[in-house]
Amino acid sequence: MKRFLLTLLALVPLAGLFTGCTTVQETGRSQVMLISPSAESQMGLQAFSQIKQEEKILKDPAVNARIQRIGTRIAAAVGRELPDAKWEFVVFDAPDTLNAFALPGGKVGFYTGLINLAESDDEIAVVMGHEIAHVTSRHGGERYSQNLLAAIGGAAVAIGTKDDKNKELYLLAYGAGSTLTTLAYSRSHETEADAVGLRFAAKAGYDPRAAVTFWRKMAAKSGGGEPLKWLSTHPPTGERIANLQRLAVPLMPVYEAAKAR
Ligand SMILES: [Zn+2]
């Protein structure tokens, strides 16, 4: 019992304010949230600087400028939904790594493997929108909170006695970095990020139909039996592709208007 209490005490400051429950702005879904947005941003920032040290940053100015250009437009579309964002878009030189992620605080990482597969700016934009939607919907924070509750409630209270362990939990929650193991987002998080992210892309003037072509390509890729981490956490199911097709229809006027500007 004493150990359990000590563990709890160790967890409290790391979790920031116990805010309990919040609502996802875009969808109105309520979620468990035991971490404040500022604590989340702080951990996102720390994680991002760690990843930048561990991974090889791409030197190619043309590719960097391209991701920067797409990112700037998506960031403008996200606007106040991520009020404290200090946007940063970094390309990692790893042609075999099919991965992309976004962290709280507005930190976005793209691996060259995924950029090469995506081909068009529209396809890159829908992936970026999706990843940023995980952040605006605070999916990592939610998962972190769920993990924390499980740790507190379960027998495995050894977790959280070290700061490192807690940070690890958090990193896992956002699936950042190419070398870390990842927990898959739940299907409901994926569906929510698809809907919210596609709206960001359309608002930024990118064709929402690109999500369909991109995921079809991903589906073809998944047949190759390659161990692709991002793919394993983002299954390109027929159901997902059909849903994206439906979601793109009402977004076409949004996209056309943004493009005409
Ligand atoms: Zn996702």
PDB file of C-alpha atoms and ligand atoms in Angstrom, residues 130-131 134 185 189-190 193-194 230 233-234 240, ligand 1:
ATOM      1  CA  HIS A 130      -4.538  13.234 -40.239  1.00  0.00           C
ATOM      2  CA  GLU A 131      -1.500  13.295 -37.936  1.00  0.00           C
ATOM      3  CA  HIS A 134      -4.601  13.247 -33.602  1.00  0.00           C
ATOM      4  CA  TYR A 185      -4.533   4.126 -31.974  1.00  0.00           C
ATOM      5  CA  HIS A 189      -9.290   7.544 -32.880  1.00  0.00           C
ATOM      6  CA  GLU A 190      -8.316   6.667 -36.440  1.00  0.00           C
ATOM      7  CA  ALA A 193      -8.463  11.718 -37.156  1.00  0.00           C
ATOM      8  CA  ASP A 194      -9.511  10.818 -40.718  1.00  0.00           C
ATOM      9  CA  TRP A 230       3.033   3.284 -39.543  1.00  0.00           C
ATOM     10  CA  THR A 233      -0.937   1.347 -36.767  1.00  0.00           C
ATOM     11  CA  HIS A 234      -2.905   2.748 -39.721  1.00  0.00           C
ATOM     12  CA  ARG A 240     -11.535   3.018 -44.063  1.00  0.00           C
TER      13      ARG A 240
HETATM   14 ZN    ZN B   1      -3.650   7.845 -37.214  1.00  0.00          ZN
END
